[in-house]
PDB file of C-alpha atoms and ligand atoms in Angstrom:
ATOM      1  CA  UNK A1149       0.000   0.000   0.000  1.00 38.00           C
ATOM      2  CA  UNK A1150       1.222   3.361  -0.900  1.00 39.00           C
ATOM      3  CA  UNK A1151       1.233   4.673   2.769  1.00 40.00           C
ATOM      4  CA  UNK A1152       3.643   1.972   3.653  1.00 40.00           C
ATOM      5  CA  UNK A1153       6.142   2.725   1.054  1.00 44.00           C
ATOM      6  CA  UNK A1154       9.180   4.871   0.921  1.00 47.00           C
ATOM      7  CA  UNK A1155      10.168   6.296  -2.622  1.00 48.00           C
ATOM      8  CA  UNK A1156      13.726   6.590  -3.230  1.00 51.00           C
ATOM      9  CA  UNK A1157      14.543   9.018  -6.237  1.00 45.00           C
ATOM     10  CA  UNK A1158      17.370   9.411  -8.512  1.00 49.00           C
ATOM     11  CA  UNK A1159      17.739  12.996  -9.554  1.00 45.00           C
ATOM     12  CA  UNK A1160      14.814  15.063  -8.671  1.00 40.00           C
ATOM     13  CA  UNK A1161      10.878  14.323  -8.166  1.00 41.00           C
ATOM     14  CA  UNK A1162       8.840  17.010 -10.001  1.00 43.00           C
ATOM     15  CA  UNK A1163       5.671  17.928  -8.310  1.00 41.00           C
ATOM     16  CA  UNK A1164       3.324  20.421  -9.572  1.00 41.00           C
ATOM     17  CA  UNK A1165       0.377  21.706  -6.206  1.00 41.00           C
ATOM     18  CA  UNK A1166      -1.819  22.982  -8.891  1.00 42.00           C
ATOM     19  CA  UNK A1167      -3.064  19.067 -10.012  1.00 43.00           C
ATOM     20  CA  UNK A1168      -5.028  17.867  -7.444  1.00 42.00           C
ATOM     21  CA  UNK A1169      -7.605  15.864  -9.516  1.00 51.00           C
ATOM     22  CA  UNK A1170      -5.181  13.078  -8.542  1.00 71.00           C
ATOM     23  CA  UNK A1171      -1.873  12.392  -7.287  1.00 82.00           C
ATOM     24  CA  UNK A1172       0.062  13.536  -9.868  1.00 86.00           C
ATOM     25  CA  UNK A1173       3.603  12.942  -8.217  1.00 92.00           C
ATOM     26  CA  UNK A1174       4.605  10.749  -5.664  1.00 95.00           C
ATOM     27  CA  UNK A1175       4.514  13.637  -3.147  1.00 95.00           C
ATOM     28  CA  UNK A1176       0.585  13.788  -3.200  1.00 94.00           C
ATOM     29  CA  UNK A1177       0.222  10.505  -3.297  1.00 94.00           C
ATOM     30  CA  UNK A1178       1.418   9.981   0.102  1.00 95.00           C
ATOM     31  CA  UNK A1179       5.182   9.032  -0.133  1.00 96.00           C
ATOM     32  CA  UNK A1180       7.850   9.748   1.878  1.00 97.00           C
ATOM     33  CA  UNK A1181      10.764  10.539  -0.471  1.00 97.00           C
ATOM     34  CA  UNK A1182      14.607  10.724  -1.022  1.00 97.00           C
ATOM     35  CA  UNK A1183      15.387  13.414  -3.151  1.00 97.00           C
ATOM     36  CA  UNK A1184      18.737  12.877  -4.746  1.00 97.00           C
ATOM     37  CA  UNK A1185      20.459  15.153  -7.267  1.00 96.00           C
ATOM     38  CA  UNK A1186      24.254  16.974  -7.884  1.00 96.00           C
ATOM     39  CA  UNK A1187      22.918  20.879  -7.041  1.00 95.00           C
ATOM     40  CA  UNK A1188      21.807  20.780  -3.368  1.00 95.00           C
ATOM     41  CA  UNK A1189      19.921  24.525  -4.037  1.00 96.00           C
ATOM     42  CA  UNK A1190      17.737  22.949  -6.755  1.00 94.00           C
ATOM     43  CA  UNK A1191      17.007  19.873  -4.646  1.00 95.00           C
ATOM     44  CA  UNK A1192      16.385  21.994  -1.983  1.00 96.00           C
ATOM     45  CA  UNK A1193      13.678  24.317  -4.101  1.00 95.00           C
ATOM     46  CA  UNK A1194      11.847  20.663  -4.829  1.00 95.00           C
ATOM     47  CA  UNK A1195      11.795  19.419  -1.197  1.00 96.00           C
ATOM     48  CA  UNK A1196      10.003  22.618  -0.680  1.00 96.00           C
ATOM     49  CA  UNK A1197       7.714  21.393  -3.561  1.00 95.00           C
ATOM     50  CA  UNK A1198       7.002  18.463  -2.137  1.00 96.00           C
ATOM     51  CA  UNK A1199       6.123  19.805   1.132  1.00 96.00           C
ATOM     52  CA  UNK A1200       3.042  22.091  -0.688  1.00 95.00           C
ATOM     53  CA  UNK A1201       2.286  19.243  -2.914  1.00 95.00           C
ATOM     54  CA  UNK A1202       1.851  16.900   0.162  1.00 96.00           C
ATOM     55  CA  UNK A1203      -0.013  19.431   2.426  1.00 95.00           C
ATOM     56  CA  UNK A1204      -2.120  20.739  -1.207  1.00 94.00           C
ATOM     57  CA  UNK A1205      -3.481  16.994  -1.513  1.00 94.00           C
ATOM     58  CA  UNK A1206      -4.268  16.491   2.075  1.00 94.00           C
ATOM     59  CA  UNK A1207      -2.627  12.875   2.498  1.00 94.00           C
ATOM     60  CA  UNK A1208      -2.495  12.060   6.232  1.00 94.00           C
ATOM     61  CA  UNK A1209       0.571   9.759   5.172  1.00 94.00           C
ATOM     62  CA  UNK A1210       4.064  10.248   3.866  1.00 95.00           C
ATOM     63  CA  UNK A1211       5.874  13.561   3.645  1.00 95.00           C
ATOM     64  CA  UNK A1212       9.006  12.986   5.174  1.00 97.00           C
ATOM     65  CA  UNK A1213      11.430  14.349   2.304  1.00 97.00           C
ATOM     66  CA  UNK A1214      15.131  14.105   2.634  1.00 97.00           C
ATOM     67  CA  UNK A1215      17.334  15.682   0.549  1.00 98.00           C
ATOM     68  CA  UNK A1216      21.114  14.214  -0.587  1.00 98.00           C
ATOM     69  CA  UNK A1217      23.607  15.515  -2.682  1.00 97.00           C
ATOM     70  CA  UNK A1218      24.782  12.924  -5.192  1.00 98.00           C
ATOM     71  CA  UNK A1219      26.380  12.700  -8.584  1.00 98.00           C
ATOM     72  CA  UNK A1220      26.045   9.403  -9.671  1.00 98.00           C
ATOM     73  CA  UNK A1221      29.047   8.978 -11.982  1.00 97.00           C
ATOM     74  CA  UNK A1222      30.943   9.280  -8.729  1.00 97.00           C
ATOM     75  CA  UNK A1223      31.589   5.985  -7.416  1.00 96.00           C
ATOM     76  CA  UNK A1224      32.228   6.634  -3.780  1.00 97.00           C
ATOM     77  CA  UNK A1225      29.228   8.889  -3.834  1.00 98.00           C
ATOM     78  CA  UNK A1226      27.134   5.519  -4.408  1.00 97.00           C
ATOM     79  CA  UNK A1227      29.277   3.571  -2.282  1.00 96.00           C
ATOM     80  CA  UNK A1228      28.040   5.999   0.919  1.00 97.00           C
ATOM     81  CA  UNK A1229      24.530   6.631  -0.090  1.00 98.00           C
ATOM     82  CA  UNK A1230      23.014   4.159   1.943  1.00 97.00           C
ATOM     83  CA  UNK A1231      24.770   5.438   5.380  1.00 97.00           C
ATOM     84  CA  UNK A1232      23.228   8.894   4.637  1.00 98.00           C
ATOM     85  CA  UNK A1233      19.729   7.539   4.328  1.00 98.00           C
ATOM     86  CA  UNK A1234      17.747   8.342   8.020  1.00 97.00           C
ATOM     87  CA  UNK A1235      17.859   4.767   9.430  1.00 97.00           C
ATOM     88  CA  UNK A1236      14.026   4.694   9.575  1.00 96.00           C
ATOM     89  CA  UNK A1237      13.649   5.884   5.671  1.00 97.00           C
ATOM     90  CA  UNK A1238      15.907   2.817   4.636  1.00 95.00           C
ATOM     91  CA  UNK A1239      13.669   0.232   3.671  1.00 96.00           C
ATOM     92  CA  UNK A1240      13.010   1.705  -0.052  1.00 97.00           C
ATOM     93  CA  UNK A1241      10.355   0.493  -2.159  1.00 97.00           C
ATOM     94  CA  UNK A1242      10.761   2.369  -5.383  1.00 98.00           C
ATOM     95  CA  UNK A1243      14.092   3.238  -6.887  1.00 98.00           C
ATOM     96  CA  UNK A1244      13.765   6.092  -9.693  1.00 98.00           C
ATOM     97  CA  UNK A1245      16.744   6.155 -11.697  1.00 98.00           C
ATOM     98  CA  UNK A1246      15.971   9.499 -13.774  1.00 97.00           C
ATOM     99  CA  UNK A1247      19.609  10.992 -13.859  1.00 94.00           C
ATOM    100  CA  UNK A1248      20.531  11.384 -17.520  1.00 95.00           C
ATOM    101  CA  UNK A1249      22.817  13.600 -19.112  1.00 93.00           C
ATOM    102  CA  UNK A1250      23.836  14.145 -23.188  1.00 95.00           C
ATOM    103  CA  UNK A1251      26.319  16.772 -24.013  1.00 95.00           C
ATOM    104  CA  UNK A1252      26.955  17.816 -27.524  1.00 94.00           C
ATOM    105  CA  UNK A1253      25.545  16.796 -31.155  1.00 94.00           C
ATOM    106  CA  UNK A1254      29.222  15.910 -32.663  1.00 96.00           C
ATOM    107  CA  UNK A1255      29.298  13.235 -35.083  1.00 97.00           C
ATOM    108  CA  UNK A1256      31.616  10.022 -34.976  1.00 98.00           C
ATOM    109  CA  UNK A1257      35.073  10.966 -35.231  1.00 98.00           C
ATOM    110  CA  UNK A1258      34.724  14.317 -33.307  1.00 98.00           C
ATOM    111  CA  UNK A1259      33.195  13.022 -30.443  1.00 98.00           C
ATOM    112  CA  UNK A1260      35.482  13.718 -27.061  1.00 97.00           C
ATOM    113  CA  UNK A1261      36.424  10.570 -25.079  1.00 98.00           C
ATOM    114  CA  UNK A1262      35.722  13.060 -22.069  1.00 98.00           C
ATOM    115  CA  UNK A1263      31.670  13.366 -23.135  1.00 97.00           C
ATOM    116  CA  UNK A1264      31.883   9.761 -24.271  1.00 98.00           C
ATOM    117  CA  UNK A1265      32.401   8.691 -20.601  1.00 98.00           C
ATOM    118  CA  UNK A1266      30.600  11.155 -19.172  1.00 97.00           C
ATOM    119  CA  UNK A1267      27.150  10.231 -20.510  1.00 97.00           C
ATOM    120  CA  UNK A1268      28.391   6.712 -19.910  1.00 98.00           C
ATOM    121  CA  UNK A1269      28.938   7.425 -16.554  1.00 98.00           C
ATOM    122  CA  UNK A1270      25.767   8.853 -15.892  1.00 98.00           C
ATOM    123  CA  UNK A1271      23.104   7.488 -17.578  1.00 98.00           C
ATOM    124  CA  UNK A1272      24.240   3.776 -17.934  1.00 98.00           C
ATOM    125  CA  UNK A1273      26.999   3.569 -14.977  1.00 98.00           C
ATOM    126  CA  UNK A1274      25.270   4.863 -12.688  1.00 98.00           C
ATOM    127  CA  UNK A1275      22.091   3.514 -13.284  1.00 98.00           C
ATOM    128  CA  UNK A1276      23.422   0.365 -13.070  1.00 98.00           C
ATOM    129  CA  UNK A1277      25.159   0.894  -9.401  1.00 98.00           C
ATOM    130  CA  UNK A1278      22.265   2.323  -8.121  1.00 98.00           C
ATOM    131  CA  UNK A1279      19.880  -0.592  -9.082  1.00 98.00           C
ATOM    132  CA  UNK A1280      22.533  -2.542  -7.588  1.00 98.00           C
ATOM    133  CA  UNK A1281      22.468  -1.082  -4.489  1.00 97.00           C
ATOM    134  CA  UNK A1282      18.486  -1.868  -4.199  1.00 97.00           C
ATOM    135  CA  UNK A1283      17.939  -4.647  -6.067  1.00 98.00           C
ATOM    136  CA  UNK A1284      19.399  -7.642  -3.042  1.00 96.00           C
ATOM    137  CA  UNK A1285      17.369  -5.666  -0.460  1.00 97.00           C
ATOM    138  CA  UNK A1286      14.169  -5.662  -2.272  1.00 98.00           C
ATOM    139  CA  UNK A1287      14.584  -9.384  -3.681  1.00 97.00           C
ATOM    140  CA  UNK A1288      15.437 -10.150   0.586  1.00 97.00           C
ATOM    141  CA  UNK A1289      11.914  -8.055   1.312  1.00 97.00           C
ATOM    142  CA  UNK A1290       9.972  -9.565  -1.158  1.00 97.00           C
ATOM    143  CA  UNK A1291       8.936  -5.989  -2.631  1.00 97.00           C
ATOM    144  CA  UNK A1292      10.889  -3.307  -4.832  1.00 98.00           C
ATOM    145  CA  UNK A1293       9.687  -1.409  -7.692  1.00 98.00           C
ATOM    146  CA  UNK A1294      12.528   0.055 -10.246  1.00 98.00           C
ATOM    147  CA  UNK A1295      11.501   2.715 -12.596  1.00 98.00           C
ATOM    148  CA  UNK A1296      14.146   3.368 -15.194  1.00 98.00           C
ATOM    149  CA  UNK A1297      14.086   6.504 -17.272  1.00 98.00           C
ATOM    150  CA  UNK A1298      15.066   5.507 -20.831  1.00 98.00           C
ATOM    151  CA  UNK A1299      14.387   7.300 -23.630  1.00 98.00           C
ATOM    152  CA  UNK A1300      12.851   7.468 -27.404  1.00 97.00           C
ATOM    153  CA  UNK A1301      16.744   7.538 -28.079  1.00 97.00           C
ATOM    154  CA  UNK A1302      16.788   3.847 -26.532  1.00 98.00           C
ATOM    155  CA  UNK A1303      14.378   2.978 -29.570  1.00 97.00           C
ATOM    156  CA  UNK A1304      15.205   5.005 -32.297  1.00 96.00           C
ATOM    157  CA  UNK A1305      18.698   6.079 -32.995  1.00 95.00           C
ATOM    158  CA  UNK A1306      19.864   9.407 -34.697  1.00 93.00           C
ATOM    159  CA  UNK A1307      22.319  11.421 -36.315  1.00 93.00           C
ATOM    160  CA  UNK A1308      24.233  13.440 -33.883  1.00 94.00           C
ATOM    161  CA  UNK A1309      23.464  11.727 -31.027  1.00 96.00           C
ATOM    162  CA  UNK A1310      25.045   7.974 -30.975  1.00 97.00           C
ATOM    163  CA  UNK A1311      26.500   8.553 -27.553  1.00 98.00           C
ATOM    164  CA  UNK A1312      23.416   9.269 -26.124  1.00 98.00           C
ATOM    165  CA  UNK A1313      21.400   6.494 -27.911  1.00 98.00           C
ATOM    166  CA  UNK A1314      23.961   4.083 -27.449  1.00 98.00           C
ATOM    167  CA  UNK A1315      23.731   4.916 -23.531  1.00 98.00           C
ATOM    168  CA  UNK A1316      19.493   4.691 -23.430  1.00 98.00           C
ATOM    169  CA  UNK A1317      19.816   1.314 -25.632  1.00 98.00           C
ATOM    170  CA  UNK A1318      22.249  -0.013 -23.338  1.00 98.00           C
ATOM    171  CA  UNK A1319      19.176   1.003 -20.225  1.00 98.00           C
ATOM    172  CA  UNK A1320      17.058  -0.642 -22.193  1.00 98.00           C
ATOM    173  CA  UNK A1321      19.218  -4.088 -22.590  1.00 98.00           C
ATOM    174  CA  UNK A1322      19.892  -3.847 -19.301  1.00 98.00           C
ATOM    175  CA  UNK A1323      16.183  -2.951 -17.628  1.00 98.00           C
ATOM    176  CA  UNK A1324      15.011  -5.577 -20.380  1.00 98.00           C
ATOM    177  CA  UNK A1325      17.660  -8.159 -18.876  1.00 98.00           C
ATOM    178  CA  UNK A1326      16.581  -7.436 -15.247  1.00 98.00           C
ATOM    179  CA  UNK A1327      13.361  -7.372 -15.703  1.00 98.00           C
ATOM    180  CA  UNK A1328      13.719 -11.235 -16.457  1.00 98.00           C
ATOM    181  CA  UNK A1329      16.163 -11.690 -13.771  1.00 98.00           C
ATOM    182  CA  UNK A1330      13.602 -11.004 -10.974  1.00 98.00           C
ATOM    183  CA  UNK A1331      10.095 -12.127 -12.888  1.00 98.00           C
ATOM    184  CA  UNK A1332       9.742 -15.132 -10.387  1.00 98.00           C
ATOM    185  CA  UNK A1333      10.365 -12.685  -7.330  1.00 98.00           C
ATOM    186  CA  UNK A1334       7.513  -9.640  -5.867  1.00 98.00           C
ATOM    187  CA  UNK A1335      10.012  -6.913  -7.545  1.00 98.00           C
ATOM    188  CA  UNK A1336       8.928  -5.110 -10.314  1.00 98.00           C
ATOM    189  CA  UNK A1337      10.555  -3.162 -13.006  1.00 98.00           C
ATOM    190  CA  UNK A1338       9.610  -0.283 -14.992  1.00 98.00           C
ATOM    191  CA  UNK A1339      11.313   1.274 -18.302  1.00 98.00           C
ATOM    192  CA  UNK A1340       9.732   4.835 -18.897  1.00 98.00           C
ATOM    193  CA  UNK A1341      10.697   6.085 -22.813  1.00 98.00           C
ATOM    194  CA  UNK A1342       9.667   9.986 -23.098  1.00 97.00           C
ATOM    195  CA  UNK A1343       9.966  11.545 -26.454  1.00 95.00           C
ATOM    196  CA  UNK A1344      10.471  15.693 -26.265  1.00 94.00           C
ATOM    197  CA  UNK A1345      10.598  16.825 -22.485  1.00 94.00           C
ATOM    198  CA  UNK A1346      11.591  20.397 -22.474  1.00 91.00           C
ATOM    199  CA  UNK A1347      13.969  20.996 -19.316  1.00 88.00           C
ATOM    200  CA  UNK A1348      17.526  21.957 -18.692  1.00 87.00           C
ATOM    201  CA  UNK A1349      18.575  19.066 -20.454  1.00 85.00           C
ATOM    202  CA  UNK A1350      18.054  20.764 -24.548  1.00 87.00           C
ATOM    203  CA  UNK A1351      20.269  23.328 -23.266  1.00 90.00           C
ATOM    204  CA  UNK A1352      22.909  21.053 -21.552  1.00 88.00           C
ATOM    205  CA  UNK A1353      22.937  18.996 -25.023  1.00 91.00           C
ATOM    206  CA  UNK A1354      23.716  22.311 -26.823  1.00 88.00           C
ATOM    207  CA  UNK A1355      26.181  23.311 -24.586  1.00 90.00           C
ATOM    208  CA  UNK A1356      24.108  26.559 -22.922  1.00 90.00           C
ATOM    209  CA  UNK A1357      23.114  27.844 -26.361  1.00 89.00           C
ATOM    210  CA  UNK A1358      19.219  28.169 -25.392  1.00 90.00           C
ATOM    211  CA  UNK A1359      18.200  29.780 -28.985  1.00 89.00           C
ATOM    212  CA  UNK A1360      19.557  25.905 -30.253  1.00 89.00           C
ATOM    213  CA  UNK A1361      18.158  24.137 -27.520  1.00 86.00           C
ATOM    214  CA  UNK A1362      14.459  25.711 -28.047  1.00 86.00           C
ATOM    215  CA  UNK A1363      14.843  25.267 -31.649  1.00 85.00           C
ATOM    216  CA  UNK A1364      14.039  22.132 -30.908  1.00 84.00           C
ATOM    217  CA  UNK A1365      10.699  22.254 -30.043  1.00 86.00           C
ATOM    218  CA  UNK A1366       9.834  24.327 -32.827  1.00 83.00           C
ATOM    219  CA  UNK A1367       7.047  23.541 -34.339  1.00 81.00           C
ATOM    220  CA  UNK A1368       5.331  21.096 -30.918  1.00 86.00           C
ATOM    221  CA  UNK A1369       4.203  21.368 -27.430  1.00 91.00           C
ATOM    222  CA  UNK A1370       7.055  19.204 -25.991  1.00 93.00           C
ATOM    223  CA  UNK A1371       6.318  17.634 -22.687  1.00 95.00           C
ATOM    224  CA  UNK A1372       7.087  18.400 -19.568  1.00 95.00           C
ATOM    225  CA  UNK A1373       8.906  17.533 -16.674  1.00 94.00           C
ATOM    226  CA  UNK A1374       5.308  16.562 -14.506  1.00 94.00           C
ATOM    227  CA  UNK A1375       4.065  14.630 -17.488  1.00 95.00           C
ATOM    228  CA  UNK A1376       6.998  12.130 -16.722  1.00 96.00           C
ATOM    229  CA  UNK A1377       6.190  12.872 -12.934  1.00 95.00           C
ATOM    230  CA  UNK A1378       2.330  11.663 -13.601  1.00 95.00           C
ATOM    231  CA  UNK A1379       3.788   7.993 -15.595  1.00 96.00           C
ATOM    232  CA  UNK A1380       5.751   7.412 -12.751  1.00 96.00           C
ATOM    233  CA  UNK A1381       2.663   7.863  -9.951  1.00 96.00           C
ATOM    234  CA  UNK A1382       0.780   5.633 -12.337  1.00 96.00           C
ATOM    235  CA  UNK A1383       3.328   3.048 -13.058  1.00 97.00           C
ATOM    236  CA  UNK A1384       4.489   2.678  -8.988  1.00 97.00           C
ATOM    237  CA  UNK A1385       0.026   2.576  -7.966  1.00 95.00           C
ATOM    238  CA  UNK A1386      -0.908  -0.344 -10.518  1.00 96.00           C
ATOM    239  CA  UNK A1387      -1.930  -3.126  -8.046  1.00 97.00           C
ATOM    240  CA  UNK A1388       0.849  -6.003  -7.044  1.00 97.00           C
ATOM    241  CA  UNK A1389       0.271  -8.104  -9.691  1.00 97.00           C
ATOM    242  CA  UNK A1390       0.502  -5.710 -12.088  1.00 98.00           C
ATOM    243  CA  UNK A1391       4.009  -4.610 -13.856  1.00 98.00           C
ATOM    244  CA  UNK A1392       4.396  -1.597 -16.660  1.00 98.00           C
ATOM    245  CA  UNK A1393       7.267  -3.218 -18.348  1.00 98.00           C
ATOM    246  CA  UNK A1394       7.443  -0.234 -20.764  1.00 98.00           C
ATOM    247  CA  UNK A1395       5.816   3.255 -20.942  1.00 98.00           C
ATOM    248  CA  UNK A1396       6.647   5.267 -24.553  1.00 98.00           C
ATOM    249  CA  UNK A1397       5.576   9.039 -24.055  1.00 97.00           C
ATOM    250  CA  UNK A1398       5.126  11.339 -26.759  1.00 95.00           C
ATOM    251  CA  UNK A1399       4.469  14.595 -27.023  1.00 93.00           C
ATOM    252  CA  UNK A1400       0.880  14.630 -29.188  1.00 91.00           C
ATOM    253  CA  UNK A1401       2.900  15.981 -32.332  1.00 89.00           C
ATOM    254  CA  UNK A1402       6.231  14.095 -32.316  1.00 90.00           C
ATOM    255  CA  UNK A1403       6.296  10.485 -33.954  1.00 89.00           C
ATOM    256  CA  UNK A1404       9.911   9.840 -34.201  1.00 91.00           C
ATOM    257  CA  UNK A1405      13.309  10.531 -32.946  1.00 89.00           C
ATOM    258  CA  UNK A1406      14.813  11.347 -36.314  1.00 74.00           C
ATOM    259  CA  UNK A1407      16.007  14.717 -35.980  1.00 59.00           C
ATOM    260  CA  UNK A1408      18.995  15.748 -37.418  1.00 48.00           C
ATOM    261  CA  UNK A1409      20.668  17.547 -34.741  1.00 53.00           C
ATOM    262  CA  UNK A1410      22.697  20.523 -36.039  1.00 48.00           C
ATOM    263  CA  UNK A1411      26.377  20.149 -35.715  1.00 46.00           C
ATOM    264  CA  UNK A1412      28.223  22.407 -33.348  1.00 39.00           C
TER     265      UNK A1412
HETATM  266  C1  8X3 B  93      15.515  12.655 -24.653  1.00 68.79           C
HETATM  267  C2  8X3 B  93      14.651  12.570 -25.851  1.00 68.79           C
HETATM  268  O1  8X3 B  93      14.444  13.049 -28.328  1.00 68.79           O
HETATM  269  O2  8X3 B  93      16.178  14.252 -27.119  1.00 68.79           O
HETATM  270  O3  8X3 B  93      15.779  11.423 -24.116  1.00 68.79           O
HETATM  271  O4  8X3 B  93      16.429  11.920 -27.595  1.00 68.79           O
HETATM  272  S1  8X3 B  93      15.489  12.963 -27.278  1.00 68.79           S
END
């Protein structure tokens, strides 16, 4: 039952106090939450969030919100996580791994090794040591939901962007893979694919050019950030027996990744 559950989350939880209709992030739905994320301001701006969301919706459970800093391309960041969980948050029930990162549109050949292993680092490496980090305790409890943020790019790959479409294929293998692992165990595991989400991340990719980065979403409504926030709430309340192996997002007006990303 949702009241019973603590939500761990990679990166951070989006909540929005203007949706009440129904929970539309795991705040107003009643979870107690671990807020993780590398700028400590900005994580601390959504723990405030998630305070209004929780009193907004008027759940008598949940709403304990902790907030840790934590890259998770740094390997003894992961290693200490779990000693800077409050002892009585530890037993996690959902793991969101939503951490991903793509820097640059360079084509093969001018790609650096330094951005190569970055987005490695980030969105597959860490992804992976995270779910590690969960995965024995919630196969041990019997319970465990992991929601994996892949991507359109993990279907469909394009021009100017084979880093970052080789990293989301390789969290699709590898949620795909797991996913099998644990199917005659409780645990359940999610892959989330969004198309166009319009965040920091457009702007990131073009290396803080926004005029490039909005050019993007020329032409669309992209989504945003709490449409993700809403597939996750929905995903994590399905009933036991019930797993959303995948979840592919669209904007109403995008139907494929295939955009030729302008070179730098
Ligand atoms: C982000 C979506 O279309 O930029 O994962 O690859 S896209």
């Amino acid at each position: 039952a949702p009241q019973r559950q603590q939500r761990f989350c990679s990166q951070k939880q989006v909540c929005n106090p203007h949706r009440r209709l129904s929970p539309t992030n795991l705040a107003q739905a009643g979870s107690n939450l671990i807020l993780t994320a590398r700028r400590i301001d900005a994580l601390e701006k959504v723990r405030q969030q998630c305070v209004a969301a929780h009193q907004g919706a008027g759940v008598q459970h949940g709403g304990q919100f902790v907030t840790i800093l934590l890259d998770v391309s740094d390997k003894s960041q992961i290693a200490s996580l779990l000693n800077k969980i409050p002892t009585d948050l530890r037993n996690i029930d959902i793991l969101v791994n939503n951490a991903g990162y793509v820097v640059g549109v360079d084509r093969v050949g001018d790609i650096s090794l330094q951005n190569m292993e970055e987005m490695f680092a980030t969105n597959v490496f860490g992804l992976i040591a995270l779910t590690q980090l969960f995965i024995k305790d919630f196969r041990e409890r019997s319970t465990g939901h992991i929601i994996n943020i892949g991507s359109i790019a993990g279907k469909e790959p394009y021009a100017g962007g084979s880093i970052y479409c080789a990293t989301k294929h390789a969290v699709h293998a590898f949620t795909a893979a797991l996913m099998r692992e644990v199917v005659d165990t409780p645990v359940r595991v999610t892959e989330i694919q969004p198309g166009m989400v319009e965040t920091e991340f457009s702007i990131v990719r073009y290396r803080g050019d926004k005029s490039a980065a909005d050019n993007v979403y020329n032409g669309l409504q992209p989504l945003v950030a709490e449409d993700i926030a809403e597939e996750i709430v929905w995903a994590a309340s399905r009933p036991a027996h019930v797993n959303i192996a995948e979840l592919f997002v669209l904007p109403v007006n995008q139907a494929s990744a295939t955009i030729n990303y302008r070179s730098n």
